[in-house]
Amino acid sequence: MAEVIAQEKQGGSKQRKKLIRVDMTPMVDLGFLLITFFMFTTNFTKPNVMDLGLPAKGPHQPGNVVDIRNQVTFILGKDNRVFYHQQSKEDLNKNNLKETDFNGLNIIKIISEAYSKAPKKENFTIIIEPTDEANYKNFVDVLDNIAISKKERYGVTDIKPWEKKVYEELTQ
């Protein structure tokens, strides 16, 4: 039992004062009841998880199955800029590397146009190449647009040196 006892001075007073006794047990009980109530009624934030479709484990297929016409590459740059192309190493130049914005309709339209022109639609792949200056929000935006377009084959890789050279020519 928690209690507080206070004694008054024994002095020259003619009246004798009583001891004050305060029982703290109900206050402690109420505190624990409140803590328990708030613990049971609080909703903790649930982590936001993005589902990434990873390839199944199995035998490795030899050779390159992604043809230039069966893919579209998005390069995520600084200052919320995104570039895309469907060119090989020899054909890519600053006239072929096109720029768009993160408006969902634009990216979905680019993906659907590239998909419609793909000769083997079952092998159509979207390649995402973030640069060092790209931010995470832009990466998630592109992944969201891929999910909206319902394309299941995509890959995330580092930007290739020949693409980085053309990218730097455009951004300077």
Short mmCIF file of C-alpha atoms in Angstrom, two decimals:
data_model
loop_
_atom_site.label_atom_id
_atom_site.label_comp_id
_atom_site.label_asym_id
_atom_site.label_seq_id
_atom_site.Cartn_x
_atom_site.Cartn_y
_atom_site.Cartn_z
CA MET A 1 0.00 0.00 0.00
CA ALA A 2 1.51 3.32 -1.02
CA GLU A 3 0.89 6.12 1.36
CA VAL A 4 2.21 9.51 2.33
CA ILE A 5 2.37 10.44 5.97
CA ALA A 6 3.14 13.97 7.01
CA GLN A 7 3.74 14.94 10.62
CA GLU A 8 3.12 18.38 11.89
CA LYS A 9 5.52 20.11 14.24
CA GLN A 10 5.07 19.52 17.91
CA GLY A 11 5.32 23.03 19.10
CA GLY A 12 3.79 25.47 21.43
CA SER A 13 0.38 25.03 19.92
CA LYS A 14 -2.37 24.17 22.33
CA GLN A 15 -4.26 22.13 19.84
CA ARG A 16 -2.81 18.87 18.76
CA LYS A 17 -2.96 18.40 14.97
CA LYS A 18 -3.80 15.05 13.45
CA LEU A 19 -1.50 13.14 11.14
CA ILE A 20 -2.33 13.47 7.46
CA ARG A 21 -2.46 10.11 5.72
CA VAL A 22 -2.97 9.97 1.92
CA ASP A 23 -3.41 6.53 0.38
CA MET A 24 -1.81 6.49 -3.11
CA THR A 25 -3.01 2.98 -4.06
CA PRO A 26 -6.07 4.11 -6.07
CA MET A 27 -3.94 6.65 -7.96
CA VAL A 28 -1.37 3.97 -8.89
CA ASP A 29 -4.18 1.61 -9.95
CA LEU A 30 -5.70 4.32 -12.13
CA GLY A 31 -2.31 5.02 -13.74
CA PHE A 32 -1.81 1.39 -14.67
CA LEU A 33 -5.36 1.15 -15.98
CA LEU A 34 -4.78 4.18 -18.21
CA ILE A 35 -1.46 2.81 -19.48
CA THR A 36 -3.10 -0.54 -20.24
CA PHE A 37 -6.03 1.17 -21.98
CA PHE A 38 -3.79 3.22 -24.26
CA MET A 39 -1.57 0.23 -25.06
CA PHE A 40 -4.56 -1.83 -26.21
CA THR A 41 -6.26 0.93 -28.17
CA THR A 42 -3.21 2.31 -29.98
CA ASN A 43 -2.59 1.27 -33.57
CA PHE A 44 1.06 1.01 -34.37
CA THR A 45 2.10 2.07 -37.85
CA LYS A 46 2.42 -0.84 -40.19
CA PRO A 47 5.47 -0.87 -42.45
CA ASN A 48 4.78 -0.15 -46.10
CA VAL A 49 6.18 -2.98 -48.16
CA MET A 50 6.52 -3.02 -51.91
CA ASP A 51 6.22 -6.41 -53.56
CA LEU A 52 9.14 -7.04 -55.88
CA GLY A 53 8.74 -9.86 -58.35
CA LEU A 54 12.00 -11.75 -58.26
CA PRO A 55 12.93 -14.44 -60.77
CA ALA A 56 12.35 -18.06 -59.81
CA LYS A 57 15.34 -20.14 -58.88
CA GLY A 58 16.12 -22.58 -61.62
CA PRO A 59 18.54 -23.38 -64.38
CA HIS A 60 20.17 -20.33 -65.91
CA GLN A 61 19.19 -19.68 -69.50
CA PRO A 62 22.19 -19.20 -71.75
CA GLY A 63 22.56 -16.15 -73.93
CA ASN A 64 20.86 -12.80 -73.96
CA VAL A 65 17.07 -13.18 -74.23
CA VAL A 66 16.40 -9.44 -74.17
CA ASP A 67 16.67 -7.96 -77.65
CA ILE A 68 16.94 -4.18 -78.09
CA ARG A 69 13.44 -4.11 -79.57
CA ASN A 70 12.08 -6.16 -76.64
CA GLN A 71 13.13 -3.72 -73.95
CA VAL A 72 12.93 -0.12 -72.84
CA THR A 73 15.53 1.44 -70.55
CA PHE A 74 14.75 4.22 -68.07
CA ILE A 75 17.64 6.28 -66.69
CA LEU A 76 16.76 8.15 -63.48
CA GLY A 77 18.76 11.35 -63.14
CA LYS A 78 19.11 14.28 -60.81
CA ASP A 79 16.51 17.03 -60.36
CA ASN A 80 13.60 14.60 -60.97
CA ARG A 81 14.61 13.94 -64.57
CA VAL A 82 14.01 10.65 -66.33
CA PHE A 83 15.39 9.58 -69.71
CA TYR A 84 14.52 6.54 -71.78
CA HIS A 85 15.79 4.76 -74.87
CA GLN A 86 15.63 1.57 -76.92
CA GLN A 87 19.08 1.76 -78.47
CA SER A 88 22.19 -0.38 -78.52
CA LYS A 89 25.62 0.75 -77.38
CA GLU A 90 26.63 1.78 -80.90
CA ASP A 91 23.39 3.61 -81.77
CA LEU A 92 22.82 5.60 -78.57
CA ASN A 93 23.59 9.31 -78.79
CA LYS A 94 22.17 12.44 -77.23
CA ASN A 95 19.53 12.69 -79.98
CA ASN A 96 18.21 9.18 -79.21
CA LEU A 97 18.13 9.54 -75.43
CA LYS A 98 14.69 11.04 -74.86
CA GLU A 99 13.49 12.81 -71.74
CA THR A 100 10.09 12.61 -70.07
CA ASP A 101 8.72 13.53 -66.68
CA PHE A 102 7.37 11.47 -63.79
CA ASN A 103 3.77 12.00 -64.82
CA GLY A 104 2.39 8.48 -64.63
CA LEU A 105 0.58 8.74 -67.93
CA ASN A 106 3.77 9.53 -69.82
CA ILE A 107 5.74 6.58 -68.44
CA ILE A 108 2.83 4.16 -68.90
CA LYS A 109 2.42 5.41 -72.49
CA ILE A 110 6.13 4.88 -73.21
CA ILE A 111 5.96 1.35 -71.79
CA SER A 112 2.82 0.46 -73.76
CA GLU A 113 4.25 1.83 -77.04
CA ALA A 114 7.47 -0.12 -76.58
CA TYR A 115 5.47 -3.24 -75.69
CA SER A 116 3.28 -2.92 -78.77
CA LYS A 117 6.37 -2.69 -81.03
CA ALA A 118 8.14 -5.63 -79.37
CA PRO A 119 8.53 -8.66 -81.66
CA LYS A 120 8.48 -11.17 -78.75
CA LYS A 121 6.03 -9.77 -76.23
CA GLU A 122 6.68 -12.60 -73.76
CA ASN A 123 10.31 -11.41 -73.47
CA PHE A 124 9.54 -7.69 -73.14
CA THR A 125 11.63 -6.25 -70.30
CA ILE A 126 11.80 -2.86 -68.62
CA ILE A 127 15.26 -1.86 -67.40
CA ILE A 128 15.65 0.78 -64.66
CA GLU A 129 19.05 2.39 -64.25
CA PRO A 130 19.23 4.97 -61.44
CA THR A 131 22.23 7.29 -61.42
CA ASP A 132 24.02 8.31 -58.24
CA GLU A 133 22.12 11.61 -58.22
CA ALA A 134 18.63 10.01 -58.48
CA ASN A 135 16.40 9.98 -55.44
CA TYR A 136 14.46 7.09 -53.98
CA LYS A 137 11.02 8.66 -54.59
CA ASN A 138 11.61 8.69 -58.35
CA PHE A 139 12.67 5.04 -58.27
CA VAL A 140 9.47 4.09 -56.42
CA ASP A 141 7.41 6.17 -58.88
CA VAL A 142 8.81 4.22 -61.83
CA LEU A 143 8.15 0.91 -60.05
CA ASP A 144 4.56 2.04 -59.38
CA ASN A 145 4.08 2.90 -63.04
CA ILE A 146 5.42 -0.51 -64.06
CA ALA A 147 2.95 -2.15 -61.68
CA ILE A 148 0.10 -0.06 -63.13
CA SER A 149 1.07 -1.05 -66.68
CA LYS A 150 0.95 -4.72 -65.54
CA LYS A 151 4.33 -5.63 -66.97
CA GLU A 152 6.03 -8.26 -64.85
CA ARG A 153 9.49 -8.40 -66.37
CA TYR A 154 11.74 -5.63 -65.20
CA GLY A 155 15.26 -5.27 -63.93
CA VAL A 156 17.22 -2.78 -61.86
CA THR A 157 20.87 -2.32 -62.70
CA ASP A 158 23.65 0.24 -62.61
CA ILE A 159 23.95 2.67 -65.46
CA LYS A 160 26.41 1.48 -68.08
CA PRO A 161 29.44 3.66 -68.87
CA TRP A 162 28.36 4.34 -72.46
CA GLU A 163 24.89 5.39 -71.26
CA LYS A 164 26.39 7.54 -68.52
CA LYS A 165 28.52 9.36 -71.09
CA VAL A 166 25.45 10.27 -73.19
CA TYR A 167 23.47 11.14 -70.04
CA GLU A 168 26.19 13.53 -68.86
CA GLU A 169 26.30 15.21 -72.28
CA LEU A 170 22.57 15.95 -71.99
CA THR A 171 22.58 17.15 -68.39
CA GLN A 172 25.50 19.55 -68.62
#
